[in-house]
Coordinates of C-alpha atoms in Angstrom, one line a residue:
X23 CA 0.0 0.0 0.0
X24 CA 1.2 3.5 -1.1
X25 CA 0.2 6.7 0.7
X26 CA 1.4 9.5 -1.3
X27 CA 1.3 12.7 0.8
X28 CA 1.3 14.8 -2.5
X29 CA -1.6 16.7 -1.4
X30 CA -0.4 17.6 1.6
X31 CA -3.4 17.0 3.9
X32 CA -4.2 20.2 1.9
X33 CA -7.4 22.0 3.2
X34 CA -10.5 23.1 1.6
X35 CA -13.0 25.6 2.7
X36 CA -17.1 24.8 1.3
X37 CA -20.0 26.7 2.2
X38 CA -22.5 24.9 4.1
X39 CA -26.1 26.3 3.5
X40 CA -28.4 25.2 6.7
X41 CA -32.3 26.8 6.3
X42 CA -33.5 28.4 9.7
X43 CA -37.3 28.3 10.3
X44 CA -37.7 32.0 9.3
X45 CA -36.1 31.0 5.5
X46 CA -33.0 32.5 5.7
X47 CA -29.3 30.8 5.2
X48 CA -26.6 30.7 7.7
X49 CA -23.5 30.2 6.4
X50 CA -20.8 27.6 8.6
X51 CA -17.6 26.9 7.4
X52 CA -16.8 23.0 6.6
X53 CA -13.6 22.0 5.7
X54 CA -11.8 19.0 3.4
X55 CA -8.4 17.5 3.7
X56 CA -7.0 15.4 1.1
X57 CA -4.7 13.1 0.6
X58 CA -3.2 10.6 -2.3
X59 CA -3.1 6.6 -2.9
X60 CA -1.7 4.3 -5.3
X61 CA -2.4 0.5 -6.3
X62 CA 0.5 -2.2 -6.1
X63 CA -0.7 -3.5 -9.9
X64 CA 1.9 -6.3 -8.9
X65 CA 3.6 -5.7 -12.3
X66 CA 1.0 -5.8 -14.2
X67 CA -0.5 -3.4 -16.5
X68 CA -4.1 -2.1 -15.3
X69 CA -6.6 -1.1 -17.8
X70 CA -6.5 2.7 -17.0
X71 CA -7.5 3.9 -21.1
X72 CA -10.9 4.4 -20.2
X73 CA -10.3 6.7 -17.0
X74 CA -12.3 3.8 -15.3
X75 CA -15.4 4.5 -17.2
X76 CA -15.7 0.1 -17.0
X77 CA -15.0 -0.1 -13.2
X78 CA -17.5 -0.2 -10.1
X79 CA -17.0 -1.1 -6.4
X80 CA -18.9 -3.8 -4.9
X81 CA -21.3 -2.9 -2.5
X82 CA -19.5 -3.1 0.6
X83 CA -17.0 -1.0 -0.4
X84 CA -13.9 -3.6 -0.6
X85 CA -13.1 -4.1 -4.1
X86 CA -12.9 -2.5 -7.2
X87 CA -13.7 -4.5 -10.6
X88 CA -12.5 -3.3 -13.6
X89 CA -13.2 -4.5 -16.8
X90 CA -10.9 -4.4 -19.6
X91 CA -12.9 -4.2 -22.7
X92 CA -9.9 -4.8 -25.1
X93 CA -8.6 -8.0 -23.6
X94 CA -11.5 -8.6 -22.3
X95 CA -10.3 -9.5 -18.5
X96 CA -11.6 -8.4 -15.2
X97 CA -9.1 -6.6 -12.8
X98 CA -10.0 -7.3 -9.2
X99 CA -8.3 -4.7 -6.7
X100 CA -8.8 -5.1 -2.9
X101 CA -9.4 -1.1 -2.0
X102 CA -8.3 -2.5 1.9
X103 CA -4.7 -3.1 0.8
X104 CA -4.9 -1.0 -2.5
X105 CA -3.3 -4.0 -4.5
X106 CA -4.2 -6.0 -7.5
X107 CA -5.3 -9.6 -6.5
X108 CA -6.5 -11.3 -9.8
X109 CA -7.2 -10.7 -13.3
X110 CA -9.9 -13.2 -14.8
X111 CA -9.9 -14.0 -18.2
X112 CA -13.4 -13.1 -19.9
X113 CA -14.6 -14.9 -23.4
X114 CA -15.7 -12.0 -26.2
X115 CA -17.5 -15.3 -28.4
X116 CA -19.2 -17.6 -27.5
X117 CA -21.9 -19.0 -24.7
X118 CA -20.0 -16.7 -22.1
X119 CA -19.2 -13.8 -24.5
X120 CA -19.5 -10.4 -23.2
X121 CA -19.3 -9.1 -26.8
X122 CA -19.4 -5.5 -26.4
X123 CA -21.3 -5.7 -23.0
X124 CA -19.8 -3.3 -20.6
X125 CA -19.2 -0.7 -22.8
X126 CA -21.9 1.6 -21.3
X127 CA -20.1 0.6 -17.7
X128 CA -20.9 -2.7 -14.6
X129 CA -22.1 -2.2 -11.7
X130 CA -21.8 -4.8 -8.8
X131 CA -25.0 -6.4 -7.5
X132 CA -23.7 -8.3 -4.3
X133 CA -22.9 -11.6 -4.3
X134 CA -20.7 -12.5 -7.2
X135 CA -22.7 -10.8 -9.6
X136 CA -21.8 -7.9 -12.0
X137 CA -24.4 -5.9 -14.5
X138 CA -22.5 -5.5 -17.7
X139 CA -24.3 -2.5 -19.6
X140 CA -25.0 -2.4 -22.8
X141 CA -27.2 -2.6 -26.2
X142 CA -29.7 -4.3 -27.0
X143 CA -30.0 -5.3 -23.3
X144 CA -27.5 -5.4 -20.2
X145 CA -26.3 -9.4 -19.2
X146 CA -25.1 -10.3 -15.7
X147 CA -21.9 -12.3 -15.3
X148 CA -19.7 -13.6 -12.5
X149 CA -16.4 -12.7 -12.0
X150 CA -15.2 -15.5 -13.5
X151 CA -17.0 -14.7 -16.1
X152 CA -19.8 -17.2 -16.8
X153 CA -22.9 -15.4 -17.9
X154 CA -26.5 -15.6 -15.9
X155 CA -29.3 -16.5 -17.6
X156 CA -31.5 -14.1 -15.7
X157 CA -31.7 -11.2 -18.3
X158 CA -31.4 -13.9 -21.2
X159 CA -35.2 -12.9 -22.8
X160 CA -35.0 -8.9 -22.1
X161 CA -34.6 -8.2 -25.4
X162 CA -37.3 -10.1 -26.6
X163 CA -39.5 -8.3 -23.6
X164 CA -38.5 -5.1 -24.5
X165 CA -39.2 -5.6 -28.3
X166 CA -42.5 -6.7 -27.6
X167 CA -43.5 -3.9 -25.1
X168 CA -42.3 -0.6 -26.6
X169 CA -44.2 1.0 -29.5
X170 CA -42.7 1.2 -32.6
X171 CA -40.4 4.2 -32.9
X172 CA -38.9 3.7 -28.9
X173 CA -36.4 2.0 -26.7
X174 CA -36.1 1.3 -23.6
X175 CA -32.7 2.0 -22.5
X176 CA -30.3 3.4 -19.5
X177 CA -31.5 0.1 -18.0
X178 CA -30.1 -1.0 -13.8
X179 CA -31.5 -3.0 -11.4
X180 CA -31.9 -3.3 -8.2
X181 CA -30.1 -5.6 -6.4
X182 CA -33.0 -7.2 -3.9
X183 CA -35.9 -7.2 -7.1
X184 CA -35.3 -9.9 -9.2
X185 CA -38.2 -8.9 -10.9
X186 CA -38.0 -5.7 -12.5
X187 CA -35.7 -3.7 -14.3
X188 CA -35.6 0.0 -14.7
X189 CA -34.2 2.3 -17.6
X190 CA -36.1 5.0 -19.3
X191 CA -38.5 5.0 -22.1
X192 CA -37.8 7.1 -25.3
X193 CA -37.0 8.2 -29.3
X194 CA -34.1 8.5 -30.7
X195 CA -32.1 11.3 -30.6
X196 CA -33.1 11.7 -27.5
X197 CA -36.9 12.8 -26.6
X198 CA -39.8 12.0 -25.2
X199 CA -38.4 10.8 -22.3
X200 CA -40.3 8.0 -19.6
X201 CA -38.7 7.0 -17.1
X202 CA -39.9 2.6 -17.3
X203 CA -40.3 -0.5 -14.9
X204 CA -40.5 -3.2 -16.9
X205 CA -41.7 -6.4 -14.8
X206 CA -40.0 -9.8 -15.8
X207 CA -42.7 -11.4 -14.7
X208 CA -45.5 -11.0 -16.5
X209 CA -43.4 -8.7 -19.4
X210 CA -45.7 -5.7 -18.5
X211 CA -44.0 -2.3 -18.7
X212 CA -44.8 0.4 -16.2
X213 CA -44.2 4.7 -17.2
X214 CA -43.7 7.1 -15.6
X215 CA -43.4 11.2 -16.4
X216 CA -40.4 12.8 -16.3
X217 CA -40.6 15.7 -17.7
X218 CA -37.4 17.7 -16.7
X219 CA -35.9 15.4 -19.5
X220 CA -37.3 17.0 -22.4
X221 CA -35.4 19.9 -21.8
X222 CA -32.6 17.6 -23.2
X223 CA -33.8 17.9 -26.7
X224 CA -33.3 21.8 -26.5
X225 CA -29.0 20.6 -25.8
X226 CA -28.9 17.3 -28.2
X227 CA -26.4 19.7 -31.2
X228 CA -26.4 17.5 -34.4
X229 CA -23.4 18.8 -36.8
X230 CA -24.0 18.1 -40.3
X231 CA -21.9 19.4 -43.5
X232 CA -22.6 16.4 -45.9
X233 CA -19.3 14.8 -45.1
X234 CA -19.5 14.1 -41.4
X235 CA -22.6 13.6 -39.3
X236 CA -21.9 14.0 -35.5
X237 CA -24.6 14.5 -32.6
X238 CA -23.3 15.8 -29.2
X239 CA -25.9 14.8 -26.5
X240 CA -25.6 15.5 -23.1
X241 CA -25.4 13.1 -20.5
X242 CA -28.1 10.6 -18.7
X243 CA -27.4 8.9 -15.9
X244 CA -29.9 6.0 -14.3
X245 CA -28.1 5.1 -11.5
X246 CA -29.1 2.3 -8.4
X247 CA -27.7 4.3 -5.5
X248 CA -28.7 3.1 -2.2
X249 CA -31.2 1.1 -3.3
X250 CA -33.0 3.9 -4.7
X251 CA -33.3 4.5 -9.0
X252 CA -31.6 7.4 -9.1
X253 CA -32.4 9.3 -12.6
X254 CA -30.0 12.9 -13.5
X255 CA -28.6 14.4 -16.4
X256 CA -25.7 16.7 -16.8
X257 CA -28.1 19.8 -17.7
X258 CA -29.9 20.3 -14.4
X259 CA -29.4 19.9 -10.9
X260 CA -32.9 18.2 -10.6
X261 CA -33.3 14.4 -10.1
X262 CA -35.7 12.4 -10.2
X263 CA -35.7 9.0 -7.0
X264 CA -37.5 6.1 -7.7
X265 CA -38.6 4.4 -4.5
X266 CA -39.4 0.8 -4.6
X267 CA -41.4 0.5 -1.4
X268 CA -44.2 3.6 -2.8
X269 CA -43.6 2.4 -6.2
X270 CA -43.5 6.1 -6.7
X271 CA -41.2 8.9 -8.6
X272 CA -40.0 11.7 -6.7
X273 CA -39.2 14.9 -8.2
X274 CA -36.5 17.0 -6.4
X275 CA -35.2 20.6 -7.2
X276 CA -32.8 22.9 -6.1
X277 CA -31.7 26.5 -5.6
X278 CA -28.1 26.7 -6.2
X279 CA -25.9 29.6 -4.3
X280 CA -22.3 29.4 -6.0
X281 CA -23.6 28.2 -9.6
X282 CA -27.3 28.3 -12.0
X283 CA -29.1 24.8 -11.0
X284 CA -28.9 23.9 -14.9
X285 CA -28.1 25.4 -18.1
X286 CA -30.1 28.4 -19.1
X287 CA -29.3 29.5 -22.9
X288 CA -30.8 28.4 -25.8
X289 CA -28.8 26.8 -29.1
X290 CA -29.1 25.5 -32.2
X291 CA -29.3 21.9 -32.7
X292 CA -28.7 22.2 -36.3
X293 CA -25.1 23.0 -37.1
X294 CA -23.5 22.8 -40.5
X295 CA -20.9 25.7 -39.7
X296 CA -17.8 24.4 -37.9
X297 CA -16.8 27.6 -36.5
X298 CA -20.6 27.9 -35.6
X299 CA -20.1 24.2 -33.5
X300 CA -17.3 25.1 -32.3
X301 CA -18.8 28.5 -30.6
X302 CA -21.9 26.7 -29.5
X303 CA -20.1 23.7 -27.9
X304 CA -17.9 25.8 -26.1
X305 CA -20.8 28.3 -24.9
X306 CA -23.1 25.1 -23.7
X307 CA -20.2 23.5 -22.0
X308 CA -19.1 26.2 -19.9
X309 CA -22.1 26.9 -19.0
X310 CA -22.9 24.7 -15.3
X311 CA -23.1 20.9 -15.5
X312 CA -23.9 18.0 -13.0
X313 CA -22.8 14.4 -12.5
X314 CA -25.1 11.8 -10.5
X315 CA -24.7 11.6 -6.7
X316 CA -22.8 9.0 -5.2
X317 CA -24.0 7.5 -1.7
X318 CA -22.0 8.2 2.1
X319 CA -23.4 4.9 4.1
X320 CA -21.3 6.0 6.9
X321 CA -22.8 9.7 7.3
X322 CA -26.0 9.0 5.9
X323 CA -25.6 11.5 3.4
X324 CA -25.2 11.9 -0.7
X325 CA -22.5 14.2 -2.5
X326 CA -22.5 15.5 -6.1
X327 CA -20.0 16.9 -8.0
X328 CA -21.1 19.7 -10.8
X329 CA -18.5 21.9 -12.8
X330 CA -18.2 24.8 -15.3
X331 CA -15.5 24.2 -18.3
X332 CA -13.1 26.4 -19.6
X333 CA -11.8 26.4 -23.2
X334 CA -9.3 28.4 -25.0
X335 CA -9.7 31.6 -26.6
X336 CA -9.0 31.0 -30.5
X337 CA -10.8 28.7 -32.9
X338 CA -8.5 25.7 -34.0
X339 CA -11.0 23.2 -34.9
X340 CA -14.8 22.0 -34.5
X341 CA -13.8 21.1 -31.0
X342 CA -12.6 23.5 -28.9
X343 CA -9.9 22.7 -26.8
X344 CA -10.7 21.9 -22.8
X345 CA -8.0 23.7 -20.6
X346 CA -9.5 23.4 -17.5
X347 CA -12.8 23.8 -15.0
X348 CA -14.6 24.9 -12.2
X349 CA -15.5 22.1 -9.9
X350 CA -17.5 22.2 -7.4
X351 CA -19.5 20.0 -4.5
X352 CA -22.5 19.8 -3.4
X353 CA -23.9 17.5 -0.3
X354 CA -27.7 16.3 0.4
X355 CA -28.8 14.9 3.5
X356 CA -30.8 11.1 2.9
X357 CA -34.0 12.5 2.1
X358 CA -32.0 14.6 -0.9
X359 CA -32.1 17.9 0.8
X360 CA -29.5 19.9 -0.1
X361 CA -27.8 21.2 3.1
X362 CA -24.1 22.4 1.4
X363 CA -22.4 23.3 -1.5
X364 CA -18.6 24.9 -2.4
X365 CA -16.0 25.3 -4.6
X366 CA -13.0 23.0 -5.4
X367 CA -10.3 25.6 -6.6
X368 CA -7.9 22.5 -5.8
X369 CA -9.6 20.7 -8.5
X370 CA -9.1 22.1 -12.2
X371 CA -10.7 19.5 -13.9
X372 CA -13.9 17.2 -14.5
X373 CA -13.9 14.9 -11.7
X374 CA -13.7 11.2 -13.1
X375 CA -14.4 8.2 -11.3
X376 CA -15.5 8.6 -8.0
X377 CA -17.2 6.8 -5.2
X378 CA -17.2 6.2 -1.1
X379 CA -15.7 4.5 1.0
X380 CA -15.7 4.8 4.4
X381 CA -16.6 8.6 4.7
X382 CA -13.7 9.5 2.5
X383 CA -15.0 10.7 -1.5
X384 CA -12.2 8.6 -3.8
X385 CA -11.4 9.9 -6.8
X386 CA -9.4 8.4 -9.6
X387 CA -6.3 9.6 -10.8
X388 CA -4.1 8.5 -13.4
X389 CA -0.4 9.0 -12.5
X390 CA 2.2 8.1 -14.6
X391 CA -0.1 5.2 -15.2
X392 CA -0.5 3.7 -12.2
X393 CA -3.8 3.6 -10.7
X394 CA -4.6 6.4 -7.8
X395 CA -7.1 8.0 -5.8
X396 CA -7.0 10.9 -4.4
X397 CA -9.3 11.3 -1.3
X398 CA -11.5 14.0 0.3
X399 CA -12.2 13.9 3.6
X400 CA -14.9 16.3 5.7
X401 CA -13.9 17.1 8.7

């Protein structure tokens, strides 16, 4: 185990907003320390291409899988010891094939059992990769119940409901949005209204000048977070919490001190120009944007990281180049109240993998490619 001290148990000051009876917000200071740790890969070389975009931690918060999609293998990591204890073998063909599974992310259902993402439908494997046969007619299902024109997509589960699996409901590129429970059982697919999402239509920027055709959407994220069905996007703050017990969707909003709660200009979302794209890219991506919340069993309470990009001045390509960001953190109590936010001036760009383990926020960091974390701590 490696305990880099690079940070220097550096301090970091956020606002804590706390509402009094009579409306109005005290403000407490809260502070972060932070400090830096690397795996023993025991001489191999970990997957690290993807930034960890194919890696989740099992539920008690011990290991870390990560799939490498080239190989394919699964790297398991004990977070305890921060060291690599086995690399499974996965098949791409065959009865155990993962094909292009995982792509979209796993995520780690207890057990020995891991949710590979991906189109047409998701497939649960083991870690030693033998595929379940629990999601083997989900495509068929989902065929059958969606009207002609739609997907059903974004699908997770949760871990305790064997029955259902949730994902949302909608048309290509991106609109109409349902958020769906589709029952296993008896193949019957439930909707639901969520209509915060159709603002994403109004940020979906398709470039077309007869020799490429690109379409920039922004991010959707249906999430299982503490055995909730956590649905966000990277436009608003808003989210919507799918409670299994109520069988009910709850809608939250928030009021936002340091930064807007979502983007607030309008665009074109029909670009031919590539100085135009460039302009409006640049323009919608510095404007505020949100990643999903990540669960703190230990302090009963959720954290959310949202962030404001900087580009460079000039115009070099359709793409302007990223040079930095404004990051910035945000914490809800368990009934997603939102009781602090503040700024990460530390932190200069998008946060990437991230999760929690015991109290501490961990936070992937490639360096000199080995894998690290750095972690926050409130104090």
């Amino acid at each position: 185990m490696k305990i880099l001290l690079l940070a220097i148990t550096t301090m970091i000051v956020i606002s804590s907003c706390h509402t009094n009876p009579e409306g109005n917000k005290d403000l407490n200071q809260l502070s972060f320390f932070m400090d830096t740790v690397m795996v023993d890969s025991k001489g191999e070389f970990l997957f690290l291409n993807w930034e960890l975009s194919t890696a989740c931690v099992s539920k008690d918060g011990k290991t870390l899988y990560n799939l490498n999609i080239q190989e394919p293998s699964l790297e398991i990591i004990d977070l305890n010891n921060l060291q690599l204890i086995a690399k499974q073998i996965f098949d791409k063909e065959g009865p155990n094939g993962i094909g292009n599974k995982g792509r979209g992310g796993i995520v780690h259902l207890g057990e020995d059992a891991l949710f590979f993402k991906g189109w047409p439908s998701p497939e649960i494997f083991n870690s030693e990769g033998k595929k379940s046969v629990s999601l083997k007619n989900l495509t068929d299902i989902k065929t059958k119940v969606t009207d002609t024109g739609k997907n059903f997509m974004y699908e997770t589960i949760i871990p305790t409901d064997s029955e259902n699996v949730f994902g949302l409901i909608n048309e290509f590129p991106g609109k109409n949005f349902e958020f769906g429970r589709l029952n296993l059982l008896d193949s019957t697919l439930y909707s639901y209204p969520v209509s915060t999402l159709e603002k994403l239509e109004g940020y979906t920027i398709t470039y077309d000048d007869g020799q490429i055709y690109d379409v920039n959407s922004p991010n959707i994220y249906v999430e299982n977070i503490n055995q909730y069905v956590v649905v966000s996007s990277s436009i608003s703050s808003e989210l919507y919490v799918y409670k299994p017990e109520s069988d009910s969707l709850h809608h939250y909003t928030y009021a936002y001190n340091l930064t807007k709660s979502e983007k607030e200009n309008r665009y074109p979302t029909e670009i031919s120009d590539p100085k135009e794209f460039h302009n409006v890219f640049k323009s919608l991506n510095s404007e505020v944007s949100f990643l999903p919340p990540i669960w703190d069993k230990e302090n009963n309470q959720y954290y959310r990281f949202h962030y404001e990009m900087i580009f460079e001045d000039d115009f070099s390509e359709r793409y302007p180049k990223k040079t930095g960001a404004k990051v910035y953190l945000s914490l809800y109590d368990q009934d997603f109240r939102l009781k602090a936010e503040g700024e990460l001036p530390q932190f200069q760009d998008i946060p990437g993998f991230h999760f929690v383990k015991n109290g501490k926020i961990w936070m992937f960091e490639n360096m000199d490619d080995e894998m690290s974390f750095v972690r926050l701590i409130l104090n």
